[in-house]
PDB file of C-alpha atoms in Angstrom:
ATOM      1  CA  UNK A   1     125.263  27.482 100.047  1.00 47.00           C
ATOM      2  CA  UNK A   2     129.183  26.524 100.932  1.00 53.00           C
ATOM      3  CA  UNK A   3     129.863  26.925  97.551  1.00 55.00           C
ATOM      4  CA  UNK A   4     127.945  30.112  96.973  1.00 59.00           C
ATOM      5  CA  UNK A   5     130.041  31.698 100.309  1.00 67.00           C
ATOM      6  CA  UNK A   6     133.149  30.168  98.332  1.00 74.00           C
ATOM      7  CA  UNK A   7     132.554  31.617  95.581  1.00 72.00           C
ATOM      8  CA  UNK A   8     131.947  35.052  97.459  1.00 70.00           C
ATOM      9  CA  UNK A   9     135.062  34.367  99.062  1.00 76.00           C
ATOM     10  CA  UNK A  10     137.064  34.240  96.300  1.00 80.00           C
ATOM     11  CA  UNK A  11     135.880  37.160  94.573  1.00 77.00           C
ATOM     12  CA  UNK A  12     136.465  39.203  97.293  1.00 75.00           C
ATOM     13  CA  UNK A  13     140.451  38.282  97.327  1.00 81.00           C
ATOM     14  CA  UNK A  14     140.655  38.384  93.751  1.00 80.00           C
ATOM     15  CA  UNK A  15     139.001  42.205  93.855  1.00 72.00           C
ATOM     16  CA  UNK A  16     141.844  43.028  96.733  1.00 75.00           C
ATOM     17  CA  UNK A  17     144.654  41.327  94.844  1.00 77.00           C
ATOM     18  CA  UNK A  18     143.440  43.715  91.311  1.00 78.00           C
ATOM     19  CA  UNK A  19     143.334  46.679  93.389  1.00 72.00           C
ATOM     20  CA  UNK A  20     146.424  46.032  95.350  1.00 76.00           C
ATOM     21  CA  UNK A  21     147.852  46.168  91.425  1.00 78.00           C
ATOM     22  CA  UNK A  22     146.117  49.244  90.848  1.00 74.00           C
ATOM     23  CA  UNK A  23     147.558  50.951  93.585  1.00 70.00           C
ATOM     24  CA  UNK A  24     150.826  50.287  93.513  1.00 76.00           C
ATOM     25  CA  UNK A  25     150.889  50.688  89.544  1.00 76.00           C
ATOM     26  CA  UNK A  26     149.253  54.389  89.888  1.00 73.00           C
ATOM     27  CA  UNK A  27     152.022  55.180  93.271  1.00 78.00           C
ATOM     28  CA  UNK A  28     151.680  58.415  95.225  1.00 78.00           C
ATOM     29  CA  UNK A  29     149.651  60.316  92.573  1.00 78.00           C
ATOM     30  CA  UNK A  30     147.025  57.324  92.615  1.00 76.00           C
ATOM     31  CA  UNK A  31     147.118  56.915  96.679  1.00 74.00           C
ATOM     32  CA  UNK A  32     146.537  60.390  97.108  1.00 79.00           C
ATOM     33  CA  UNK A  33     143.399  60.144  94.647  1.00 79.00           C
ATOM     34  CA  UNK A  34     142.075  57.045  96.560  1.00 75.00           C
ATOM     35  CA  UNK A  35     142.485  59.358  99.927  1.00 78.00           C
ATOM     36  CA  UNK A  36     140.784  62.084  98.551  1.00 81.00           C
ATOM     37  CA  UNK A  37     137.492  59.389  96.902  1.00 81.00           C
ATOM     38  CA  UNK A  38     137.643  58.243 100.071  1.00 77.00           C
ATOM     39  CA  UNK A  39     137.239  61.075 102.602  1.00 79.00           C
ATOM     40  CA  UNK A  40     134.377  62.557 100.226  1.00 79.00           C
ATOM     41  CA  UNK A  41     132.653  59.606 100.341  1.00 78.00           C
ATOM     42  CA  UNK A  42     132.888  59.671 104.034  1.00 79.00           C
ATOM     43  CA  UNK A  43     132.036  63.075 104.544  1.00 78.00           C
ATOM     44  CA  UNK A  44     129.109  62.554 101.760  1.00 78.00           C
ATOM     45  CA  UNK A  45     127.752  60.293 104.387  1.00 78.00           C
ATOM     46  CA  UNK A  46     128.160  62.213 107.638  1.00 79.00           C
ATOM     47  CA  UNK A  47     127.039  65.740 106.148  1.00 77.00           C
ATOM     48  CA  UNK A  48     123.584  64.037 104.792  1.00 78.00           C
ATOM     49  CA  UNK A  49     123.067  62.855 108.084  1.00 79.00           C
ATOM     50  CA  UNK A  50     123.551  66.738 109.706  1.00 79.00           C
ATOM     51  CA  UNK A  51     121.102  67.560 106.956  1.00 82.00           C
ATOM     52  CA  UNK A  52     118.955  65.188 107.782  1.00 83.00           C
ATOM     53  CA  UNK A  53     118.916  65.950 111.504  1.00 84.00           C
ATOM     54  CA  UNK A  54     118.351  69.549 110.717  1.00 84.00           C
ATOM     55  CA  UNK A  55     115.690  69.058 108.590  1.00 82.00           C
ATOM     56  CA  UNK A  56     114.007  67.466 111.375  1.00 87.00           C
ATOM     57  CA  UNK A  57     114.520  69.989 113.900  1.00 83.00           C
ATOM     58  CA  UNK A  58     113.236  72.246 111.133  1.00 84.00           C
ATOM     59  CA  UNK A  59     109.350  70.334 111.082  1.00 83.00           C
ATOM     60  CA  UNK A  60     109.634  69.733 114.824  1.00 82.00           C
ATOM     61  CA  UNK A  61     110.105  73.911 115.411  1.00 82.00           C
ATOM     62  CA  UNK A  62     107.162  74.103 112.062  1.00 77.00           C
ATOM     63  CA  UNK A  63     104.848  71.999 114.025  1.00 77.00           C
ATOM     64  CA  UNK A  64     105.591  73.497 117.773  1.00 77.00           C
ATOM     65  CA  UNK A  65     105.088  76.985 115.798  1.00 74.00           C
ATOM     66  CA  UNK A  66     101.913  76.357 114.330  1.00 70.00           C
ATOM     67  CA  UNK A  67     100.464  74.936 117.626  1.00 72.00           C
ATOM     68  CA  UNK A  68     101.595  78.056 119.171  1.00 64.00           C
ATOM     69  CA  UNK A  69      98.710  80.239 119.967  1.00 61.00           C
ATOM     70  CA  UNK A  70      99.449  83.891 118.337  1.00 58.00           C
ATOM     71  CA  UNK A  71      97.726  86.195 120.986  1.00 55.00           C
ATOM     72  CA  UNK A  72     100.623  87.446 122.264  1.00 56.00           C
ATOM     73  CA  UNK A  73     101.933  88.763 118.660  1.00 54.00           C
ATOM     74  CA  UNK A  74      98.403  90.073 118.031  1.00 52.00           C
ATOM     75  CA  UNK A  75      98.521  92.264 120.871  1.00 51.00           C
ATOM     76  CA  UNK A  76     101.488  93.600 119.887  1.00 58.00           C
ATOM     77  CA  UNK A  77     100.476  94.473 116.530  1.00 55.00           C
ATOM     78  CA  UNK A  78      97.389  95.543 117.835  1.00 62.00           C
ATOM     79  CA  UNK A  79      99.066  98.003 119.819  1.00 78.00           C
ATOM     80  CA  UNK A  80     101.190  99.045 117.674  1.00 79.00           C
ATOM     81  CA  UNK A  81      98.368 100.053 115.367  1.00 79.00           C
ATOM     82  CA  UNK A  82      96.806 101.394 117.816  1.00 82.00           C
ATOM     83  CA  UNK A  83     100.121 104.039 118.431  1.00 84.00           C
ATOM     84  CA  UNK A  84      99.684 104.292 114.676  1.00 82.00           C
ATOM     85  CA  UNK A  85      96.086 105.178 114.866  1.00 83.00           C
ATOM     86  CA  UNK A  86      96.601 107.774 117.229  1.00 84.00           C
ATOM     87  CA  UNK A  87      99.737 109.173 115.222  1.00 84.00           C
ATOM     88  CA  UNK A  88      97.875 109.879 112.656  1.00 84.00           C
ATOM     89  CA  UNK A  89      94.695 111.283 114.627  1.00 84.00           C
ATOM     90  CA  UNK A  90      96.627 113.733 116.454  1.00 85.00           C
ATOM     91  CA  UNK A  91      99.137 114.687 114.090  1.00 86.00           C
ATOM     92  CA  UNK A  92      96.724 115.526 111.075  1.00 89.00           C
ATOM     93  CA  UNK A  93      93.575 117.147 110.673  1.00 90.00           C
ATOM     94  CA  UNK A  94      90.823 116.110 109.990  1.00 89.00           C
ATOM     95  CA  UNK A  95      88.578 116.826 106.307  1.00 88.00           C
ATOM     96  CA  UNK A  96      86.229 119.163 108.432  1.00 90.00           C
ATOM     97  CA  UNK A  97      88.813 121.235 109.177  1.00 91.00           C
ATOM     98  CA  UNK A  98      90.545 121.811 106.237  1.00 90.00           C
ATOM     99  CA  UNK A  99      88.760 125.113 105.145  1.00 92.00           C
ATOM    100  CA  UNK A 100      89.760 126.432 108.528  1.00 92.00           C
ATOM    101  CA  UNK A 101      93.561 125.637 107.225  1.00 91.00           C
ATOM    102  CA  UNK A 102      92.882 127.164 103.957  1.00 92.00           C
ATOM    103  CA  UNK A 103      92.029 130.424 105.793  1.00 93.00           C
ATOM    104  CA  UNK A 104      95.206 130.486 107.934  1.00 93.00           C
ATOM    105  CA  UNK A 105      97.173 129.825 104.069  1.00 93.00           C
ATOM    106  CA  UNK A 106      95.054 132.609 102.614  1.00 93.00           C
ATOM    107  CA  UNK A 107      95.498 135.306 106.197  1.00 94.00           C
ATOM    108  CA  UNK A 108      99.516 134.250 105.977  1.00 94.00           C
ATOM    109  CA  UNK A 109      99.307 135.176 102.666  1.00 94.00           C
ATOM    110  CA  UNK A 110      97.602 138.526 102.990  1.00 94.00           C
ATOM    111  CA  UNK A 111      99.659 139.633 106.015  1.00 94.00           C
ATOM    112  CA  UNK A 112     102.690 138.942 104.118  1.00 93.00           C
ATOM    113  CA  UNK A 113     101.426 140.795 101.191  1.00 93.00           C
ATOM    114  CA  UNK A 114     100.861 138.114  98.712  1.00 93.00           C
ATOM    115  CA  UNK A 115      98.382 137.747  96.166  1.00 93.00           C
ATOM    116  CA  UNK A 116      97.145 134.305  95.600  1.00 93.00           C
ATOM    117  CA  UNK A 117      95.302 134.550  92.398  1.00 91.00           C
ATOM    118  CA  UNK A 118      92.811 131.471  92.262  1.00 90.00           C
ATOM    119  CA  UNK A 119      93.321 128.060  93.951  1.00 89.00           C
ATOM    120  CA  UNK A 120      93.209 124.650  91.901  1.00 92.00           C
ATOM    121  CA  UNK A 121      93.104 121.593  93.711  1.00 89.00           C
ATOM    122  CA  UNK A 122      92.588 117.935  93.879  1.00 94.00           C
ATOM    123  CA  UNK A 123      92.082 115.181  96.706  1.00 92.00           C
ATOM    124  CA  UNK A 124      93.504 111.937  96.566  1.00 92.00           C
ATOM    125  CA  UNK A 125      93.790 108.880  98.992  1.00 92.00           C
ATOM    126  CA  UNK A 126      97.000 108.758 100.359  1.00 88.00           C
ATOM    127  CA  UNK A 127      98.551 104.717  99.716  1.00 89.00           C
ATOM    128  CA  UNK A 128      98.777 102.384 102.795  1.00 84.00           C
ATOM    129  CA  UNK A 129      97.268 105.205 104.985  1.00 86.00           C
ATOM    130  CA  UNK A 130      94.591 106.514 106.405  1.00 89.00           C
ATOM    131  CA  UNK A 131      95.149 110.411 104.963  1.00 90.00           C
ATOM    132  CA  UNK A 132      93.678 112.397 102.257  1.00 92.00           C
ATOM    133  CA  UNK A 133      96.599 114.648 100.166  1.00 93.00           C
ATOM    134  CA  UNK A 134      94.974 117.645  98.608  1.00 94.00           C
ATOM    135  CA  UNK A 135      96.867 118.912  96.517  1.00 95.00           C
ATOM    136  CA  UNK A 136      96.810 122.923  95.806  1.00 95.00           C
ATOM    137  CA  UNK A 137      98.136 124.859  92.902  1.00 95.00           C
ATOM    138  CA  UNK A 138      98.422 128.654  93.921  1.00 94.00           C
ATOM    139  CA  UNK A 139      99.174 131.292  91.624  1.00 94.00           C
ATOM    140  CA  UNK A 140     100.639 133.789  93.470  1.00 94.00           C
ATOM    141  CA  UNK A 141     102.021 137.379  92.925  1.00 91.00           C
ATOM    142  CA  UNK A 142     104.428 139.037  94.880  1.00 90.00           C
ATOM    143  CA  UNK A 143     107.919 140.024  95.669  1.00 90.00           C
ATOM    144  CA  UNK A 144     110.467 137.136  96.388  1.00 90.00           C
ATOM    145  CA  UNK A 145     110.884 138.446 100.178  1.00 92.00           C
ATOM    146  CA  UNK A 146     107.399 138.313 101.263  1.00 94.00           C
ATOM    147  CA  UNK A 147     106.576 135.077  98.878  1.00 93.00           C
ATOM    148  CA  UNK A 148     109.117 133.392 101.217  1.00 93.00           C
ATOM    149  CA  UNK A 149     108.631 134.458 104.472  1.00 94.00           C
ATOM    150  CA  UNK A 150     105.262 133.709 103.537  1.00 94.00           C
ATOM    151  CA  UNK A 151     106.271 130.132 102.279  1.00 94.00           C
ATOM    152  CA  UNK A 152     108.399 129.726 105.664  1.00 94.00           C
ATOM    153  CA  UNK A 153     105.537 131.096 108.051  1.00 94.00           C
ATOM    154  CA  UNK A 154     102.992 128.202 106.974  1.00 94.00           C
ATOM    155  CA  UNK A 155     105.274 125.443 106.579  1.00 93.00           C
ATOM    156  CA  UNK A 156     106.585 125.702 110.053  1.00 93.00           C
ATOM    157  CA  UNK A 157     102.904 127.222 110.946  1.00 92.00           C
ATOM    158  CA  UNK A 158     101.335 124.229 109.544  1.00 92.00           C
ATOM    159  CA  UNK A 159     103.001 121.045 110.180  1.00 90.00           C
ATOM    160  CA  UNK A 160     100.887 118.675 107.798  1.00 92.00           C
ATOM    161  CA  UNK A 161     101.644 120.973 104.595  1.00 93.00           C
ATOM    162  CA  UNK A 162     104.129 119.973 101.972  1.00 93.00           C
ATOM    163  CA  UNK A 163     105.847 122.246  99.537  1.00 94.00           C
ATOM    164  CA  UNK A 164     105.510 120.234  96.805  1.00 94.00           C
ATOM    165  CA  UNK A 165     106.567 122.843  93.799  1.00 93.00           C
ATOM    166  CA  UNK A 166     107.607 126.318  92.661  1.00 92.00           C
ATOM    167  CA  UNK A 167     107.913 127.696  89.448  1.00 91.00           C
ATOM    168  CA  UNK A 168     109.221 131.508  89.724  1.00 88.00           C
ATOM    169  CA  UNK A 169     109.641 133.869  86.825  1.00 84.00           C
ATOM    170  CA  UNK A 170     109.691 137.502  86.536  1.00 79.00           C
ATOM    171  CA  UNK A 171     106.282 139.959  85.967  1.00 65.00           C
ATOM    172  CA  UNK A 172     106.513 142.038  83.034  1.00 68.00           C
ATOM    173  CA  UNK A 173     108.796 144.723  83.259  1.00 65.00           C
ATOM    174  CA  UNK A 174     108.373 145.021  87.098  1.00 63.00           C
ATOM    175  CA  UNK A 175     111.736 144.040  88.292  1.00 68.00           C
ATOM    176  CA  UNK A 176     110.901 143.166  91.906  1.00 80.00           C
ATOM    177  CA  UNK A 177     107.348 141.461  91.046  1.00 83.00           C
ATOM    178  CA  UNK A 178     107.179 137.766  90.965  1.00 87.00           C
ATOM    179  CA  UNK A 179     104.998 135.733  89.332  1.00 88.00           C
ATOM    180  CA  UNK A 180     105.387 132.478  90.740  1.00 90.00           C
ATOM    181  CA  UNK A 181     103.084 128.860  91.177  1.00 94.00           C
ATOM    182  CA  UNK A 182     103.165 127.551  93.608  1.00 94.00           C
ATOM    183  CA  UNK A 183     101.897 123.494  94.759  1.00 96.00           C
ATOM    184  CA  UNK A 184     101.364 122.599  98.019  1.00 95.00           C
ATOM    185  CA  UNK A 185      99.740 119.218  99.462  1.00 95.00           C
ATOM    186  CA  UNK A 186      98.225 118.978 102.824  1.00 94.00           C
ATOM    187  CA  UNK A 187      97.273 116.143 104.456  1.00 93.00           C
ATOM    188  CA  UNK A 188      94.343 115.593 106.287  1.00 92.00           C
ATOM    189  CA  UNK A 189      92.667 112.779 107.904  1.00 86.00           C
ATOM    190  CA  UNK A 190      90.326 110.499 105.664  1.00 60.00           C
ATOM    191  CA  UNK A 191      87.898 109.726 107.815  1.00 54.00           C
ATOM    192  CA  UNK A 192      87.126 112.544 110.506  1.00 50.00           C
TER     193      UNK A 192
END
C-alpha cells in the first residue's frame, strides 16, 4: 500500500515537473492558452450546475401547476364565451329572419330605383363560428347614382351585410344605364 502511495507520489511530481517544461517552453502564448482551458473548464462546471438548478425549478413549477385546480381559468373562459355568445346573438340575425332582410335589400332597391333582376345564392357555415354567410349574386340595372346610394343605404342600413363584389359595365347604347353584378354576403346566426 506504501509503495502503491509512492508510486502515486512520484507520478504526480514527475507530471508537474513535464508540465512545468511545457509551460515555460510554450511562454506567454502557451500561459494564456492554459488560462483560457482553464476558465472554460471552470465555467463548464458552474453553468451546468445553473442548468441543473433551473431545470429543477422547472418540474417543481410543472408539478405545483398540474396540482393546481383550473376553475378559476375556466370561469374566465367561460365568460368570455359567454361575451362571445352574446356578441354574436345580438349583433346578427338570426336564419328566421333573413327573408325579412331580403325585403329591406329588395324595398332599398326599389326606392332607389334599381332593378335587381333575379337573386342567386348560397349558404355556407361560417369557420370557427357560430354564423351562416349567404352569399347573394344580384344582377342589377340601373344608373351608377342610384346603384350607389342604394349600395351605401343597406350597408350602413344593415350592419351584418358585406359587399363582397361588383362588376360594372355599360348597357347597350344607353349611356347612363348600368348593368352591373353585384355579390353580397350576409351573415346570420346558425342556429336561431
Amino acid at each position: 500500500m506504501a509503495a502503491i502511495g509512492m508510486a502515486g507520489a512520484n507520478a504526480v511530481r514527475a507530471l508537474s515537473g513535464r508540465l512545468r517544461r511545457l509551460a515555460r517552453g510554450a511562454g506567454w502564448a502557451g500561459g494564456v492558452g492554459v488560462g483560457l482551458i482553464v476558465a472554460a473548464l471552470a465555467g463548464g462546471l458552474l453553468a451546468d450546475g445553473y442548468i441543473d438548478d433551473e431545470g429543477r425549478g422547472i418540474a417543481h413549477e410543472r408539478a405545483r401547476l398540474m396540482r393546481a385546480p383550473l376553475d378559476p381559468a375556466a370561469g374566465r373562459i367561460d365568460s368570455d364565451r359567454a361575451r362571445l355568445e352574446r356578441f354574436y346573438a345580438q349583433r346578427f340575425p338570426g336564419e328566421a329572419e333573413l327573408p325579412a332582410r331580403l325585403g329591406r335589400l329588395y324595398a332599398a332597391a326599389q326606392a332607389q330605383g334599381v332593378e335587381i333582376r333575379r337573386v342567386d345564392y348560397r349558404i355556407t357555415p361560417e369557420p370557427a363560428t357560430p354564423l351562416k354567410r349567404v352569399v347573394l349574386a344580384l344582377p342589377v340595372r340601373g344608373d351608377f347614382p342610384h346603384i350607389h346610394a342604394w349600395l351605401s343605404a343597406v350597408l350602413v342600413d344593415m350592419p351584418e351585410l358585406a359587399l363582397e363584389g361588383l362588376s360594372i359595365k355599360r348597357a347597350g347604347g344607353e349611356a347612363n344605364t348600368l348593368e352591373t353584378e353585384i355579390r353580397l354576403a350576409i351573415f346570420v346566426g346558425g342556429g336561431r
